[in-house]
Coordinates of C-alpha atoms and ligand atoms in Angstrom, one line a residue:
M233 CA 114.3 73.1 116.2
I234 CA 112.3 71.8 113.2
P235 CA 114.2 72.5 110.0
P236 CA 112.9 75.8 108.5
A237 CA 112.5 74.1 105.1
E238 CA 109.9 71.8 106.6
L239 CA 108.0 74.7 108.1
I240 CA 108.1 76.5 104.7
Q241 CA 106.8 73.4 103.0
R242 CA 103.9 73.0 105.4
K243 CA 102.9 76.6 105.1
R244 CA 103.4 76.5 101.3
D245 CA 100.9 73.5 101.3
G246 CA 98.4 75.4 103.3
K247 CA 98.8 73.6 106.6
E248 CA 98.5 75.4 110.0
L249 CA 101.7 75.7 112.1
E250 CA 102.0 75.3 115.8
S251 CA 102.5 78.6 117.8
E252 CA 105.8 77.2 119.1
E253 CA 107.0 76.5 115.6
I254 CA 106.3 80.1 114.5
A255 CA 108.0 81.5 117.6
E256 CA 111.1 79.3 117.1
L257 CA 111.4 80.4 113.5
V258 CA 111.1 84.1 114.3
L259 CA 113.4 84.0 117.3
A260 CA 116.0 81.9 115.5
Y261 CA 115.9 84.4 112.6
V262 CA 116.6 87.3 115.0
R263 CA 119.5 85.4 116.6
G264 CA 121.0 84.9 113.1
D265 CA 120.4 81.2 113.1
V266 CA 118.1 81.1 110.1
P267 CA 119.2 82.8 106.8
D268 CA 117.2 85.6 105.0
Y269 CA 116.5 83.3 102.0
Q270 CA 114.5 80.8 104.1
V271 CA 112.5 83.5 105.9
A272 CA 111.9 85.2 102.6
A273 CA 110.5 81.9 101.2
F274 CA 108.4 81.5 104.4
L275 CA 107.0 85.0 104.0
M276 CA 106.0 84.3 100.4
A277 CA 104.3 81.1 101.6
V278 CA 102.4 83.2 104.2
Y279 CA 101.6 85.8 101.5
F280 CA 99.8 83.1 99.4
Q281 CA 98.4 80.9 102.1
G282 CA 97.6 83.4 104.9
L283 CA 97.9 82.8 108.6
S284 CA 95.1 81.6 110.9
S285 CA 94.2 83.9 113.8
A286 CA 96.2 81.6 116.2
E287 CA 99.2 81.8 113.9
T288 CA 98.9 85.6 113.5
F289 CA 98.8 85.9 117.3
A290 CA 101.8 83.6 117.6
L291 CA 103.8 85.6 115.1
T292 CA 102.9 88.9 116.9
D293 CA 103.7 87.5 120.3
A294 CA 107.1 86.1 119.1
M295 CA 107.9 89.5 117.5
V296 CA 107.1 91.3 120.8
R297 CA 109.4 88.8 122.6
S298 CA 112.2 89.3 120.2
G299 CA 113.3 92.5 122.0
E300 CA 112.6 94.7 125.0
T301 CA 109.2 96.0 126.0
I302 CA 108.4 99.2 127.8
D303 CA 105.7 99.8 130.4
L304 CA 105.1 103.5 129.8
G305 CA 101.9 103.5 131.8
A306 CA 103.8 102.4 134.9
A307 CA 106.7 104.8 134.2
L308 CA 104.3 107.8 133.8
G309 CA 101.7 106.6 136.4
R310 CA 99.0 107.4 133.8
R311 CA 97.0 105.5 131.2
V312 CA 98.9 106.0 127.9
V313 CA 97.2 106.3 124.5
D314 CA 98.9 105.8 121.1
K315 CA 98.0 106.0 117.5
H316 CA 99.3 104.4 114.3
S317 CA 98.5 104.8 110.7
T318 CA 98.9 101.9 108.2
G319 CA 100.5 104.4 105.8
G320 CA 99.4 106.8 103.2
V321 CA 100.2 109.9 101.1
G322 CA 100.3 113.2 102.9
D323 CA 99.6 111.6 106.2
K324 CA 100.9 114.1 108.8
T325 CA 98.2 113.2 111.4
T326 CA 100.6 112.4 114.3
L327 CA 102.2 115.9 114.0
A328 CA 98.8 117.5 114.7
V329 CA 97.2 114.9 117.0
G330 CA 100.1 114.7 119.4
P331 CA 100.1 118.4 120.4
I332 CA 96.3 118.6 120.6
V333 CA 96.1 115.5 122.9
A334 CA 99.0 116.9 125.0
A335 CA 97.2 120.3 125.2
C336 CA 94.2 118.5 126.6
G337 CA 96.3 117.1 129.4
V338 CA 96.8 113.5 128.2
P339 CA 100.4 112.2 127.9
F340 CA 101.3 111.2 124.3
A341 CA 104.4 109.2 123.8
K342 CA 104.8 107.8 120.3
M343 CA 107.5 105.8 118.5
S344 CA 107.3 106.6 114.8
G345 CA 108.9 105.2 111.7
R346 CA 110.4 106.3 108.4
G347 CA 108.6 106.3 105.1
L348 CA 108.0 103.1 103.2
G349 CA 107.8 103.2 99.4
H350 CA 105.5 106.0 98.3
T351 CA 104.1 106.4 101.9
G352 CA 105.7 109.1 104.1
G353 CA 107.0 108.5 107.6
T354 CA 106.7 110.8 110.6
L355 CA 110.4 110.6 111.4
D356 CA 111.3 112.0 107.9
K357 CA 108.8 114.8 108.4
L358 CA 110.2 115.6 111.9
E359 CA 113.7 115.6 110.5
S360 CA 112.8 118.6 108.3
I361 CA 112.7 120.7 111.6
P362 CA 116.2 122.1 112.1
G363 CA 117.8 120.6 115.2
F364 CA 115.0 118.1 116.0
R365 CA 116.4 115.1 117.8
F366 CA 114.4 111.9 117.9
E367 CA 116.9 109.4 119.2
L368 CA 115.8 109.6 122.8
T369 CA 116.5 106.8 125.3
T370 CA 113.5 105.4 127.1
E371 CA 114.5 107.4 130.3
E372 CA 114.7 110.6 128.2
L373 CA 111.3 109.8 126.6
V374 CA 109.7 109.3 130.0
R375 CA 111.3 112.5 131.4
Q376 CA 110.2 114.5 128.4
V377 CA 106.6 113.3 128.6
Q378 CA 106.5 114.1 132.3
A379 CA 107.8 117.6 131.6
T380 CA 106.0 118.5 128.4
G381 CA 103.2 115.9 128.0
L382 CA 104.5 114.9 124.5
A383 CA 107.4 113.1 122.9
I384 CA 107.7 111.5 119.4
V385 CA 110.8 109.4 118.9
G386 CA 112.3 106.8 116.6
Q387 CA 111.8 103.2 117.5
T388 CA 114.8 102.0 119.6
A389 CA 116.9 99.2 118.2
D390 CA 115.9 97.0 121.0
L391 CA 112.2 97.3 120.5
V392 CA 110.8 94.5 118.2
P393 CA 114.0 93.8 116.3
A394 CA 112.1 91.0 114.5
D395 CA 109.9 93.7 112.8
K396 CA 112.9 95.6 111.6
M397 CA 114.4 92.5 110.0
L398 CA 111.1 91.1 108.7
Y399 CA 110.0 94.4 107.3
A400 CA 113.3 95.0 105.5
L401 CA 112.8 91.5 103.9
R402 CA 109.2 92.0 103.1
D403 CA 110.0 95.3 101.4
V404 CA 112.3 93.7 98.9
T405 CA 110.3 90.4 98.4
A406 CA 106.9 91.8 97.5
T407 CA 105.4 90.5 100.7
V408 CA 104.3 93.8 102.4
D409 CA 100.6 93.9 101.6
N410 CA 99.4 90.8 103.5
V411 CA 96.8 91.3 106.3
S412 CA 98.4 89.0 108.9
L413 CA 101.9 90.4 108.3
I414 CA 100.8 94.0 108.5
A415 CA 98.7 93.3 111.6
A416 CA 101.6 91.5 113.3
S417 CA 104.1 94.2 112.4
I418 CA 101.9 97.1 113.6
M419 CA 100.5 95.4 116.8
S420 CA 103.9 94.0 117.9
K421 CA 105.3 97.5 118.0
K422 CA 102.3 99.0 119.7
I423 CA 102.2 96.3 122.3
A424 CA 105.9 96.4 123.0
A425 CA 105.8 100.2 123.3
G426 CA 103.4 99.9 126.2
A427 CA 100.3 101.9 125.2
D428 CA 97.1 100.9 127.1
A429 CA 94.8 102.1 124.3
I430 CA 95.5 102.5 120.6
V431 CA 93.7 104.3 117.8
L432 CA 94.6 102.7 114.4
D433 CA 94.0 104.6 111.2
V434 CA 93.6 102.0 108.5
K435 CA 94.0 103.7 105.2
V436 CA 91.9 102.5 102.2
G437 CA 92.4 103.3 98.6
D438 CA 94.9 103.5 95.8
G439 CA 97.5 105.2 97.9
A440 CA 97.3 102.6 100.7
F441 CA 98.4 99.0 101.2
M442 CA 94.7 98.0 101.6
K443 CA 93.0 98.9 98.3
T444 CA 89.4 98.0 99.2
L445 CA 87.2 98.6 102.2
A446 CA 86.6 94.8 102.6
D447 CA 90.4 94.2 102.9
A448 CA 90.7 97.2 105.3
Q449 CA 87.9 95.7 107.5
V450 CA 89.7 92.4 107.7
L451 CA 92.9 94.1 108.7
A452 CA 91.1 96.2 111.3
E453 CA 89.3 93.2 112.8
T454 CA 92.7 91.3 112.9
M455 CA 94.4 94.1 114.7
I456 CA 91.6 94.6 117.2
A457 CA 91.7 90.9 118.0
L458 CA 95.5 91.0 118.5
G459 CA 95.0 94.0 120.8
R460 CA 92.3 92.3 122.8
R461 CA 94.5 89.2 123.4
A462 CA 97.2 91.5 124.7
E463 CA 94.6 93.3 126.9
R464 CA 94.8 96.7 125.0
D465 CA 91.8 98.8 123.9
V466 CA 91.9 99.2 120.2
V467 CA 89.7 101.4 117.9
C468 CA 90.2 101.3 114.2
V469 CA 89.1 104.2 111.9
L470 CA 89.0 103.2 108.2
T471 CA 89.9 106.4 106.3
D472 CA 90.0 107.4 102.7
M473 CA 93.3 107.2 100.9
D474 CA 91.9 107.4 97.3
Q475 CA 93.3 110.9 97.3
P476 CA 96.2 112.5 99.3
L477 CA 95.3 113.5 102.9
G478 CA 95.1 117.3 103.1
C479 CA 97.0 119.2 100.5
A480 CA 100.7 118.9 101.2
V481 CA 102.8 115.8 100.3
G482 CA 106.5 116.1 101.2
N483 CA 108.2 116.5 104.6
A484 CA 108.6 120.2 105.4
L485 CA 105.5 121.0 103.4
E486 CA 103.6 118.6 105.6
V487 CA 105.0 120.1 108.8
R488 CA 103.8 123.5 107.7
E489 CA 100.3 122.1 107.0
A490 CA 100.2 120.3 110.4
V491 CA 101.1 123.6 112.2
A492 CA 98.4 125.5 110.1
T493 CA 95.9 122.8 111.3
L494 CA 96.9 123.4 114.9
R495 CA 96.1 127.0 114.3
G496 CA 92.7 126.0 112.9
E497 CA 93.7 126.8 109.3
G498 CA 94.2 123.3 107.9
P499 CA 92.5 121.6 105.0
A500 CA 89.0 120.3 105.8
D501 CA 89.6 116.6 105.3
F502 CA 92.8 116.6 107.4
T503 CA 91.2 118.7 110.1
E504 CA 88.3 116.3 110.3
L505 CA 90.5 113.3 110.6
V506 CA 92.7 114.9 113.3
L507 CA 89.7 115.9 115.4
D508 CA 88.1 112.5 115.0
A509 CA 91.3 110.8 116.1
C510 CA 91.7 113.2 119.1
G511 CA 88.1 112.5 120.1
H512 CA 88.8 108.7 120.2
L513 CA 92.2 109.1 121.9
L514 CA 90.8 111.4 124.7
A515 CA 87.8 109.1 125.2
L516 CA 90.2 106.1 125.7
S517 CA 92.4 108.2 128.1
D518 CA 92.0 108.6 131.8
L519 CA 90.2 112.0 131.4
G520 CA 86.8 110.3 131.9
V521 CA 85.2 112.0 128.8
D522 CA 83.3 110.4 126.0
R523 CA 84.1 110.8 122.3
G524 CA 82.0 113.8 121.8
E525 CA 83.4 115.6 124.8
G526 CA 86.9 114.6 123.7
R527 CA 86.3 116.1 120.3
R528 CA 85.0 119.3 121.9
L529 CA 88.2 119.5 124.1
A530 CA 90.3 119.0 121.0
E531 CA 88.5 121.8 119.1
A532 CA 88.9 124.1 122.1
A533 CA 92.6 123.4 122.2
V534 CA 92.9 124.5 118.6
A535 CA 90.7 127.5 119.1
D536 CA 92.4 128.9 122.2
G537 CA 96.0 128.4 120.9
S538 CA 97.0 125.8 123.4
A539 CA 97.6 123.2 120.7
V540 CA 100.1 125.4 118.9
A541 CA 101.7 126.2 122.2
A542 CA 102.0 122.5 122.9
Y543 CA 103.6 122.0 119.5
E544 CA 106.2 124.7 120.2
R545 CA 107.0 123.4 123.7
W546 CA 107.4 119.9 122.3
V547 CA 109.6 120.8 119.4
R548 CA 111.9 122.9 121.6
A549 CA 112.1 120.1 124.2
Q550 CA 113.5 117.8 121.4
G551 CA 116.0 120.4 120.3
G552 CA 114.1 121.7 117.3
D553 CA 113.3 125.2 116.1
P554 CA 109.5 125.5 115.9
D555 CA 109.6 128.7 113.8
E556 CA 108.0 127.8 110.4
D557 CA 110.5 130.1 108.6
A558 CA 113.3 127.8 109.8
L559 CA 111.8 124.9 107.7
P560 CA 113.7 124.3 104.4
K561 CA 112.2 125.7 101.2
A562 CA 112.6 124.3 97.6
T563 CA 114.4 126.4 95.0
F564 CA 111.9 125.9 92.2
V565 CA 108.1 126.1 92.6
R566 CA 106.1 125.3 89.5
E567 CA 102.4 125.4 89.0
V568 CA 100.2 122.7 87.5
V569 CA 97.1 124.2 85.9
A570 CA 93.8 122.8 84.7
L571 CA 93.5 122.2 81.0
H572 CA 89.7 122.8 81.0
D573 CA 86.8 123.8 83.2
G574 CA 85.0 121.3 85.3
Y575 CA 85.1 119.4 88.6
V576 CA 87.9 117.3 90.1
G577 CA 86.4 113.9 89.8
R578 CA 89.4 112.1 91.0
L579 CA 92.9 112.9 92.4
A580 CA 94.7 109.6 92.6
A581 CA 96.9 109.3 95.7
L582 CA 99.5 106.9 94.4
P583 CA 100.8 109.0 91.5
V584 CA 101.0 112.1 93.7
G585 CA 103.0 110.0 96.3
L586 CA 105.2 108.7 93.6
A587 CA 105.7 112.2 92.1
A588 CA 106.9 113.4 95.6
L589 CA 109.1 110.4 95.9
H590 CA 110.7 111.1 92.5
L591 CA 111.3 114.7 93.5
G592 CA 113.4 113.4 96.4
A593 CA 110.8 113.5 99.3
G594 CA 111.0 109.7 99.7
R595 CA 113.5 106.9 99.2
R596 CA 113.9 104.5 96.2
E597 CA 116.5 102.5 98.2
K598 CA 116.5 101.9 101.9
D599 CA 119.4 104.2 102.7
D600 CA 118.8 107.0 100.1
P601 CA 119.0 110.5 101.6
I602 CA 115.8 112.5 101.3
D603 CA 115.3 116.2 100.4
H604 CA 113.0 117.6 103.1
A605 CA 112.0 120.7 101.1
V606 CA 110.5 119.1 98.0
G607 CA 107.0 117.8 97.4
V608 CA 103.6 118.5 96.0
V609 CA 100.8 120.8 97.3
C610 CA 97.4 119.7 95.9
L611 CA 95.5 123.0 95.8
K612 CA 92.4 121.4 94.3
K613 CA 90.9 118.2 95.7
R614 CA 88.1 115.8 94.7
G615 CA 84.8 117.7 94.3
D616 CA 86.4 121.2 93.8
S617 CA 85.4 123.2 90.7
V618 CA 88.2 124.4 88.5
A619 CA 88.4 126.8 85.6
E620 CA 90.7 126.4 82.6
G621 CA 94.2 127.7 83.5
E622 CA 93.5 127.7 87.3
R623 CA 96.1 126.2 89.6
L624 CA 95.5 122.6 90.5
A625 CA 98.8 122.0 92.3
E626 CA 102.3 123.3 93.1
I627 CA 105.4 121.4 92.6
H628 CA 108.3 122.2 95.0
A629 CA 111.5 120.9 93.4
R630 CA 115.3 121.0 93.3
S631 CA 115.5 121.8 89.6
E632 CA 113.4 122.8 86.6
R633 CA 113.8 119.4 85.1
E634 CA 112.6 117.5 88.1
A635 CA 109.7 120.0 88.6
A636 CA 108.6 119.5 85.0
A637 CA 108.6 115.7 85.3
A638 CA 106.6 115.8 88.6
A639 CA 104.2 118.3 87.0
D640 CA 103.4 115.7 84.3
E641 CA 102.9 113.0 86.9
V642 CA 100.6 115.2 89.1
L643 CA 98.5 116.4 86.1
A644 CA 97.9 112.8 85.1
A645 CA 96.6 112.1 88.7
Y646 CA 93.8 114.6 88.2
E647 CA 90.6 113.6 86.4
I648 CA 88.5 116.7 85.6
G649 CA 84.9 115.9 84.7
D650 CA 81.7 117.9 83.9
E651 CA 79.8 116.8 87.0
P652 CA 80.9 116.9 90.6
P653 CA 81.6 113.4 91.9
R654 CA 79.7 111.8 94.7
S655 CA 81.1 113.1 98.0
R656 CA 83.0 110.6 100.1
P657 CA 83.8 111.3 103.8
I658 CA 87.4 111.1 105.1
V659 CA 86.3 108.6 107.9
L660 CA 84.6 105.7 106.1
E661 CA 83.9 103.5 109.1
T662 CA 84.9 103.1 112.7
I663 CA 85.3 99.6 114.2
G664 CA 85.9 98.8 117.8
Ligands
URA158 N1 103.2 99.8 108.8 C1 103.9 98.9 109.6 O1 104.4 99.3 110.7 N2 104.0 97.7 109.2 C2 103.5 97.2 108.1 O2 103.7 96.0 107.8 C3 102.8 98.1 107.2 C4 102.6 99.4 107.6

């Protein structure tokens, strides 16, 4: 193998590496033959110099080859659809999309992850449901999808081990927000998990890794190209993360909001995103419907109660209690009120995500325990009118002290102006 220092140097100097060189480096790292410090230096060189599309594909391919792959389509005898979000604040989309898609008769088997930084993770949200078990073997996953149409599990240790190792290193070396590295990380997991068609929700805004629409477009095009090379259908929806998605931010609070949405009682922006994603997923499935029909089927599943029924069946199948009263509740609930009349001109997502993290809803260190009950509920969102003294948000906390600190952070996230801001849709663009 070419000495890693030589590869680092060439990448540092902006040269293009051969596919075999990238594959060797990644696979040797996973075997333990290359130390963290050299891969960290390589990642920083990539961060500054970028990767060509051939290099990005080579990285993705090597990551897929670092572990086992699953052919879910063959195991289920059906075309399998999957979704993934690049990560945001209040993003509980999978919890609503999964049951709706399953209620429409399309198998939904998803491997989800934990929260990263200020962005929440589906597994953490699911863990707030008492008894819920997400460590299923591949055989159990397949059996459950056959029986109930839906399973959401943690990524197995054998699936893309390179991503686990590289991600942990990126997280502590300030090399997360690079288009090629994010694209390879996400697409390697989706390809290895065996979905035939994938809907990618690329978040854009202050609460997302991609801060601008232009960067999100590049990430979307990169992931679509990786999907095509692996013969998967990929659609990217670029969605607004300049304010939290929906109202709830925090694990059990988000589960409640997802269930309310399955009953047709969810916040408007979140409901729109969920139905849009379901329309895409059903159109990519083997149902033989187009996007419009897919969306209508999804709306009908919400309206006739079959989406909530699918949620309850699924949660029970994974050992959980679907009763909302079983979800943990925080001891202290404190209100954040408007200091004057006006319109919410801005509700920054990042400070709300950080406030929830500081309350204990997320982790500061990799192995920190999280408190599933705590978080923030944003009762007013961009464009809403408010009167002085009216409630803007609720803080759900473990103590008065933590609630007061979070209330200050959340109040600072709100900008109240005299005029309503220009409206901005939740789905900014669809590519693919
Ligand atoms: N989500 C992932 O799975 N990987 C990244 O690199 C960023 C977001």
